């Protein structure tokens, strides 16, 4: 039997996504409670942050709450998303019947009278610059702290609705994790260090083991459905390209990403065998980005190396600021800034991961995970 080309699958999914997203947004706005899961709880880095870092003190905190970020977001406002519009979490939430990502934890943490803080619709804990390791990033919220923040929300839910009802709610909710890239960047960027292959394998193994521990902690707190996003080929982002004398991808970063992704896939499989009721899907942003880079024109892209917003080589030497160069045809760029995808890229990625084949999400896609109602 002939196999369907991956790029054709993406093209079909893109067309379907345009219609599905429009319908889902209208439905979410028209009727509360029509979502396919009770709530989404989001953990991770700048690929998932929707504004938590806006509330952190200090001048060194990675932020995106200024133009040109958000130029294509509703009302053209910067929200803290590292995007010209929505990020991947927003589009995945739309596929599940929500308007977009749940709100950032720090935006609602002090509003105890609000339903959103009760956790009934989900919370986004992701923090740009963070990682799996507590030592990754500074003045941000590492993954360990994000899990602690969820524990506070979980206690709040239990106190409001009772332990049994809280357990049911959380077991049916989706726990989305998108992290790891910053840890790999930090390892690559260590000064006066040329890691051996053994060093790289050891680092990745330790990183995956810690990742596993965070997943176990969430399981103990009631999580059962894990939607994991892997690390894209980060060596091909505009910033690493700007460091390469020939403007090529930095292979060692891509090698680290591939090793980490393999480790996470194996780890999640092992956890599903050891922990009763744990279900998961690993969505491959890596496969999506590779497909776009291989066949850009077929998917509507004209530039897959340069950032739409930035400065210097490949617009990758600095972030997207109000004074940065801004492209006109944003929907034709793979990259928004030196490290992050555009609204258009995130839309394709979410469609592929949510509805796509095993090439883009395994062992099941996110839709199948969401629709698994055995709990």
Short mmCIF file of C-alpha atoms in Angstrom, two decimals:
data_model
loop_
_atom_site.label_atom_id
_atom_site.label_comp_id
_atom_site.label_asym_id
_atom_site.label_seq_id
_atom_site.Cartn_x
_atom_site.Cartn_y
_atom_site.Cartn_z
CA UNK A 1 0.00 0.00 0.00
CA UNK A 2 1.39 3.43 -0.92
CA UNK A 3 2.06 5.81 1.93
CA UNK A 4 0.64 9.35 1.91
CA UNK A 5 3.42 11.99 1.81
CA UNK A 6 3.83 13.81 5.11
CA UNK A 7 3.63 17.21 3.45
CA UNK A 8 0.27 16.28 1.88
CA UNK A 9 -1.03 15.27 5.30
CA UNK A 10 0.08 18.64 6.70
CA UNK A 11 -1.53 20.48 3.79
CA UNK A 12 -4.85 18.73 4.35
CA UNK A 13 -4.65 19.33 8.10
CA UNK A 14 -3.93 23.02 7.52
CA UNK A 15 -7.08 23.41 5.45
CA UNK A 16 -9.10 21.55 8.02
CA UNK A 17 -7.56 23.61 10.82
CA UNK A 18 -8.72 26.88 9.33
CA UNK A 19 -12.33 25.74 9.34
CA UNK A 20 -12.11 23.90 12.65
CA UNK A 21 -10.50 26.82 14.47
CA UNK A 22 -13.14 29.25 13.25
CA UNK A 23 -15.93 26.92 14.34
CA UNK A 24 -14.29 26.18 17.69
CA UNK A 25 -13.72 29.84 18.52
CA UNK A 26 -17.35 30.66 17.71
CA UNK A 27 -18.56 27.72 19.76
CA UNK A 28 -16.36 28.56 22.72
CA UNK A 29 -17.54 32.13 22.70
CA UNK A 30 -21.19 31.10 22.37
CA UNK A 31 -21.40 28.39 24.98
CA UNK A 32 -19.38 27.79 28.11
CA UNK A 33 -18.93 24.17 29.06
CA UNK A 34 -18.78 22.88 25.47
CA UNK A 35 -15.09 21.98 25.76
CA UNK A 36 -13.95 18.39 25.24
CA UNK A 37 -12.07 18.23 28.56
CA UNK A 38 -13.01 19.94 31.83
CA UNK A 39 -9.74 21.89 32.02
CA UNK A 40 -6.23 22.29 30.62
CA UNK A 41 -3.21 22.70 32.90
CA UNK A 42 -0.14 23.97 31.06
CA UNK A 43 3.51 23.67 32.11
CA UNK A 44 6.65 24.74 30.29
CA UNK A 45 8.72 27.54 28.83
CA UNK A 46 8.27 30.37 26.31
CA UNK A 47 6.69 27.96 23.81
CA UNK A 48 3.70 27.84 26.18
CA UNK A 49 3.90 31.04 28.30
CA UNK A 50 0.88 33.33 27.89
CA UNK A 51 1.95 36.04 30.30
CA UNK A 52 3.25 34.67 33.59
CA UNK A 53 6.57 36.45 33.17
CA UNK A 54 4.75 39.79 32.94
CA UNK A 55 4.22 39.53 36.69
CA UNK A 56 7.80 38.64 37.69
CA UNK A 57 10.12 41.32 39.08
CA UNK A 58 13.53 42.13 37.63
CA UNK A 59 14.99 43.54 34.45
CA UNK A 60 16.48 40.24 33.30
CA UNK A 61 13.19 38.35 33.05
CA UNK A 62 12.37 37.22 29.47
CA UNK A 63 9.20 39.06 28.46
CA UNK A 64 7.11 39.65 25.37
CA UNK A 65 4.52 42.14 26.69
CA UNK A 66 5.48 44.86 24.24
CA UNK A 67 5.18 45.43 20.46
CA UNK A 68 5.66 44.03 17.91
CA UNK A 69 4.60 40.92 19.82
CA UNK A 70 0.84 40.37 19.59
CA UNK A 71 0.39 42.41 16.42
CA UNK A 72 -1.99 39.71 15.10
CA UNK A 73 -3.54 38.83 18.46
CA UNK A 74 -7.18 39.95 18.92
CA UNK A 75 -7.13 43.75 19.43
CA UNK A 76 -3.43 43.64 18.35
CA UNK A 77 -2.18 43.66 21.92
CA UNK A 78 1.01 42.14 23.33
CA UNK A 79 0.08 39.63 26.03
CA UNK A 80 3.39 38.04 26.95
CA UNK A 81 3.19 35.43 24.20
CA UNK A 82 6.37 35.15 22.13
CA UNK A 83 4.36 35.34 18.93
CA UNK A 84 2.69 37.74 16.55
CA UNK A 85 -0.61 36.13 17.59
CA UNK A 86 -1.49 32.82 19.21
CA UNK A 87 1.03 30.23 20.31
CA UNK A 88 0.71 26.47 19.94
CA UNK A 89 -1.06 26.03 23.29
CA UNK A 90 -3.74 28.50 22.20
CA UNK A 91 -4.45 26.55 19.03
CA UNK A 92 -4.50 23.22 20.86
CA UNK A 93 -6.98 24.73 23.34
CA UNK A 94 -9.13 25.94 20.43
CA UNK A 95 -9.21 22.39 19.06
CA UNK A 96 -10.56 21.28 22.44
CA UNK A 97 -13.38 23.82 22.41
CA UNK A 98 -11.79 26.59 24.49
CA UNK A 99 -11.36 30.17 23.31
CA UNK A 100 -7.58 29.92 23.78
CA UNK A 101 -5.09 28.92 26.50
CA UNK A 102 -6.23 29.17 30.10
CA UNK A 103 -4.98 32.32 31.86
CA UNK A 104 -1.51 32.64 33.40
CA UNK A 105 -1.34 31.51 37.03
CA UNK A 106 0.15 34.77 38.26
CA UNK A 107 -2.65 36.78 36.66
CA UNK A 108 -5.29 35.00 38.70
CA UNK A 109 -3.41 33.78 41.79
CA UNK A 110 -4.75 36.58 43.99
CA UNK A 111 -8.28 36.52 42.61
CA UNK A 112 -9.60 33.79 44.88
CA UNK A 113 -13.20 34.78 44.22
CA UNK A 114 -12.84 34.01 40.52
CA UNK A 115 -13.83 30.70 39.00
CA UNK A 116 -10.61 30.57 37.00
CA UNK A 117 -8.50 30.36 40.15
CA UNK A 118 -10.64 27.55 41.48
CA UNK A 119 -9.00 25.65 38.64
CA UNK A 120 -12.23 24.53 37.05
CA UNK A 121 -11.25 25.80 33.60
CA UNK A 122 -7.51 25.24 33.85
CA UNK A 123 -4.44 27.36 34.49
CA UNK A 124 -1.26 28.08 32.53
CA UNK A 125 1.89 27.89 34.68
CA UNK A 126 4.47 28.15 31.86
CA UNK A 127 7.32 30.63 32.26
CA UNK A 128 9.59 31.84 29.45
CA UNK A 129 13.25 31.05 30.02
CA UNK A 130 12.49 28.16 32.37
CA UNK A 131 13.60 24.58 32.10
CA UNK A 132 13.43 21.15 33.60
CA UNK A 133 16.49 21.95 35.69
CA UNK A 134 16.14 24.51 38.47
CA UNK A 135 19.47 25.98 37.32
CA UNK A 136 18.16 26.78 33.83
CA UNK A 137 17.26 30.46 33.49
CA UNK A 138 17.19 33.08 36.21
CA UNK A 139 14.41 35.10 37.85
CA UNK A 140 11.82 32.80 36.19
CA UNK A 141 9.58 29.94 37.35
CA UNK A 142 11.29 26.54 36.86
CA UNK A 143 9.22 23.45 36.19
CA UNK A 144 9.57 22.28 39.80
CA UNK A 145 7.99 25.52 41.02
CA UNK A 146 5.25 25.28 38.39
CA UNK A 147 4.34 21.86 39.79
CA UNK A 148 4.23 23.40 43.29
CA UNK A 149 1.91 26.12 42.00
CA UNK A 150 -0.38 23.46 40.55
CA UNK A 151 -0.36 21.69 43.92
CA UNK A 152 -1.78 24.89 45.45
CA UNK A 153 -4.50 24.98 42.78
CA UNK A 154 -5.24 21.29 43.37
CA UNK A 155 -5.68 21.90 47.09
CA UNK A 156 -7.96 24.81 46.31
CA UNK A 157 -10.10 22.68 43.98
CA UNK A 158 -10.36 19.92 46.60
CA UNK A 159 -11.41 22.36 49.30
CA UNK A 160 -14.08 23.84 47.04
CA UNK A 161 -15.65 20.77 45.47
CA UNK A 162 -14.43 17.89 47.65
CA UNK A 163 -11.67 15.34 47.17
CA UNK A 164 -13.72 12.90 45.10
CA UNK A 165 -15.05 15.48 42.65
CA UNK A 166 -11.60 17.05 42.39
CA UNK A 167 -10.08 13.68 41.55
CA UNK A 168 -12.64 13.11 38.81
CA UNK A 169 -12.11 16.60 37.37
CA UNK A 170 -8.34 16.27 37.25
CA UNK A 171 -8.35 12.72 35.87
CA UNK A 172 -10.39 13.92 32.89
CA UNK A 173 -8.42 17.13 32.36
CA UNK A 174 -5.44 17.53 30.06
CA UNK A 175 -1.94 18.23 31.40
CA UNK A 176 0.13 19.82 28.66
CA UNK A 177 3.92 20.00 29.03
CA UNK A 178 6.19 21.88 26.61
CA UNK A 179 9.75 22.26 27.87
CA UNK A 180 13.37 21.16 27.48
CA UNK A 181 14.77 23.50 24.83
CA UNK A 182 16.24 25.99 27.30
CA UNK A 183 18.05 23.24 29.18
CA UNK A 184 19.64 22.08 25.93
CA UNK A 185 20.63 25.65 24.99
CA UNK A 186 22.18 26.16 28.43
CA UNK A 187 24.21 22.96 28.14
CA UNK A 188 25.39 23.94 24.65
CA UNK A 189 26.33 27.46 25.77
CA UNK A 190 28.52 26.50 28.72
CA UNK A 191 31.74 28.49 28.56
CA UNK A 192 35.09 26.77 28.01
CA UNK A 193 33.36 23.47 27.44
CA UNK A 194 33.36 21.10 24.48
CA UNK A 195 31.24 18.19 25.67
CA UNK A 196 32.10 14.69 24.58
CA UNK A 197 29.48 12.30 23.25
CA UNK A 198 29.46 10.63 26.67
CA UNK A 199 28.88 14.03 28.34
CA UNK A 200 25.95 14.71 26.03
CA UNK A 201 24.39 11.31 26.62
CA UNK A 202 24.80 11.68 30.39
CA UNK A 203 23.29 15.17 30.40
CA UNK A 204 20.28 14.10 28.33
CA UNK A 205 19.72 11.01 30.49
CA UNK A 206 19.76 13.11 33.66
CA UNK A 207 17.41 15.65 32.08
CA UNK A 208 14.93 12.95 31.05
CA UNK A 209 15.09 11.37 34.53
CA UNK A 210 14.20 14.72 36.12
CA UNK A 211 11.43 15.23 33.56
CA UNK A 212 10.06 11.84 34.61
CA UNK A 213 10.08 12.91 38.25
CA UNK A 214 8.01 16.01 37.45
CA UNK A 215 5.46 13.88 35.58
CA UNK A 216 5.29 11.49 38.55
CA UNK A 217 4.67 14.44 40.89
CA UNK A 218 1.77 15.60 38.72
CA UNK A 219 0.39 12.06 38.65
CA UNK A 220 0.41 11.95 42.46
CA UNK A 221 -1.52 15.23 42.43
CA UNK A 222 -4.22 13.71 40.21
CA UNK A 223 -3.02 14.12 36.62
CA UNK A 224 -3.78 11.20 34.29
CA UNK A 225 -3.80 12.58 30.74
CA UNK A 226 -0.43 13.96 29.62
CA UNK A 227 -0.07 15.85 26.35
CA UNK A 228 3.68 16.29 25.83
CA UNK A 229 5.26 18.55 23.20
CA UNK A 230 8.78 17.58 22.17
CA UNK A 231 11.66 19.94 21.34
CA UNK A 232 11.89 21.21 17.73
CA UNK A 233 15.17 21.30 15.76
CA UNK A 234 16.40 24.26 17.81
CA UNK A 235 19.73 24.38 15.99
CA UNK A 236 17.87 25.75 12.95
CA UNK A 237 16.29 28.73 14.74
CA UNK A 238 17.49 32.17 13.55
CA UNK A 239 19.61 32.75 16.68
CA UNK A 240 21.78 29.62 16.29
CA UNK A 241 22.04 30.25 12.54
CA UNK A 242 23.35 33.74 13.31
CA UNK A 243 26.20 32.11 15.26
CA UNK A 244 27.23 29.78 12.42
CA UNK A 245 29.87 31.18 10.03
CA UNK A 246 27.92 29.84 7.04
CA UNK A 247 24.46 30.52 8.45
CA UNK A 248 23.71 26.81 8.67
CA UNK A 249 21.88 24.92 11.42
CA UNK A 250 23.99 24.07 14.46
CA UNK A 251 24.10 20.30 14.39
CA UNK A 252 25.00 19.68 18.03
CA UNK A 253 21.83 21.46 19.19
CA UNK A 254 19.71 19.37 16.86
CA UNK A 255 21.50 16.24 18.05
CA UNK A 256 20.71 17.14 21.66
CA UNK A 257 17.06 17.76 20.75
CA UNK A 258 16.75 14.40 19.01
CA UNK A 259 18.34 12.58 21.96
CA UNK A 260 16.08 14.33 24.44
CA UNK A 261 12.98 13.59 22.37
CA UNK A 262 13.83 9.90 22.15
CA UNK A 263 14.38 9.83 25.90
CA UNK A 264 11.06 11.53 26.70
CA UNK A 265 9.17 9.19 24.38
CA UNK A 266 10.69 6.14 26.07
CA UNK A 267 10.16 7.62 29.54
CA UNK A 268 6.48 8.34 28.93
CA UNK A 269 5.98 4.81 27.61
CA UNK A 270 7.60 3.41 30.74
CA UNK A 271 5.47 5.55 33.02
CA UNK A 272 2.30 4.43 31.24
CA UNK A 273 3.21 0.84 32.06
CA UNK A 274 4.06 1.56 35.70
CA UNK A 275 1.34 4.02 36.73
CA UNK A 276 -2.25 2.87 36.56
CA UNK A 277 -4.48 5.01 34.37
CA UNK A 278 -1.68 7.19 32.98
CA UNK A 279 -2.35 7.98 29.32
CA UNK A 280 -0.19 10.14 27.11
CA UNK A 281 0.60 11.46 23.67
CA UNK A 282 3.90 12.96 22.56
CA UNK A 283 3.26 15.66 19.97
CA UNK A 284 6.23 16.25 17.69
CA UNK A 285 6.89 19.90 17.01
CA UNK A 286 10.22 18.54 15.74
CA UNK A 287 8.51 16.60 12.93
CA UNK A 288 6.26 19.55 12.04
CA UNK A 289 9.13 22.05 11.78
CA UNK A 290 11.23 19.60 9.77
CA UNK A 291 8.34 19.10 7.34
CA UNK A 292 7.87 22.86 6.91
CA UNK A 293 11.61 23.39 6.32
CA UNK A 294 11.65 20.60 3.75
CA UNK A 295 8.57 21.74 1.79
CA UNK A 296 7.99 25.41 2.66
CA UNK A 297 6.21 26.54 -0.53
CA UNK A 298 3.68 23.73 -0.43
CA UNK A 299 2.62 24.86 3.04
CA UNK A 300 2.51 28.57 2.24
CA UNK A 301 5.89 29.63 3.61
CA UNK A 302 8.50 31.72 1.81
CA UNK A 303 11.11 32.11 4.54
CA UNK A 304 12.15 29.32 6.91
CA UNK A 305 15.50 30.71 8.08
CA UNK A 306 15.01 34.38 8.99
CA UNK A 307 12.89 35.74 11.83
CA UNK A 308 10.00 38.02 10.91
CA UNK A 309 10.89 40.34 13.79
CA UNK A 310 14.41 41.04 15.04
CA UNK A 311 17.75 42.44 13.96
CA UNK A 312 21.17 41.38 12.68
CA UNK A 313 21.92 38.20 10.72
CA UNK A 314 18.72 36.26 10.06
CA UNK A 315 17.01 38.82 12.37
CA UNK A 316 18.34 36.43 15.00
CA UNK A 317 20.80 38.50 16.98
CA UNK A 318 18.21 40.16 19.23
CA UNK A 319 14.59 39.71 20.23
CA UNK A 320 11.44 41.29 18.87
CA UNK A 321 11.30 44.79 20.35
CA UNK A 322 9.38 47.92 19.31
CA UNK A 323 12.47 49.09 17.38
CA UNK A 324 13.14 45.77 15.64
CA UNK A 325 12.72 45.12 11.93
CA UNK A 326 9.23 43.72 11.22
CA UNK A 327 8.30 41.77 8.10
CA UNK A 328 5.07 42.49 6.20
CA UNK A 329 4.04 38.96 5.20
CA UNK A 330 4.08 37.41 8.65
CA UNK A 331 2.01 34.39 7.62
CA UNK A 332 4.78 33.35 5.22
CA UNK A 333 7.49 33.10 7.89
CA UNK A 334 8.29 29.99 9.91
CA UNK A 335 9.91 32.02 12.69
CA UNK A 336 8.44 35.02 14.49
CA UNK A 337 11.57 35.99 16.42
CA UNK A 338 15.03 34.59 17.08
CA UNK A 339 13.67 31.40 18.68
CA UNK A 340 9.88 31.18 18.36
CA UNK A 341 7.35 30.26 15.65
CA UNK A 342 4.81 32.54 14.05
CA UNK A 343 1.06 32.35 14.57
CA UNK A 344 0.86 30.57 11.18
CA UNK A 345 3.44 27.94 12.17
CA UNK A 346 1.75 27.31 15.52
CA UNK A 347 -1.57 26.81 13.77
CA UNK A 348 -0.13 24.10 11.50
CA UNK A 349 1.72 22.44 14.38
CA UNK A 350 -1.40 22.27 16.54
CA UNK A 351 -3.47 20.83 13.69
CA UNK A 352 -0.87 18.13 12.99
CA UNK A 353 -0.39 17.20 16.64
CA UNK A 354 -4.08 17.24 17.47
CA UNK A 355 -5.47 15.43 14.43
CA UNK A 356 -2.45 14.00 12.65
CA UNK A 357 -0.78 10.66 12.05
CA UNK A 358 1.78 8.82 14.16
CA UNK A 359 4.46 10.89 12.44
CA UNK A 360 3.26 13.95 14.36
CA UNK A 361 1.90 12.44 17.59
CA UNK A 362 2.36 9.01 19.17
CA UNK A 363 1.26 6.51 20.35
CA UNK A 364 -2.04 8.34 19.75
CA UNK A 365 -2.73 11.92 18.70
CA UNK A 366 -4.01 14.60 21.07
CA UNK A 367 -7.59 14.27 19.84
CA UNK A 368 -7.61 10.58 20.71
CA UNK A 369 -6.15 11.37 24.11
CA UNK A 370 -8.78 14.03 24.76
CA UNK A 371 -11.60 11.74 23.68
CA UNK A 372 -10.43 8.84 25.85
CA UNK A 373 -13.26 8.79 28.41
CA UNK A 374 -12.34 5.69 30.38
CA UNK A 375 -11.89 7.73 33.55
#
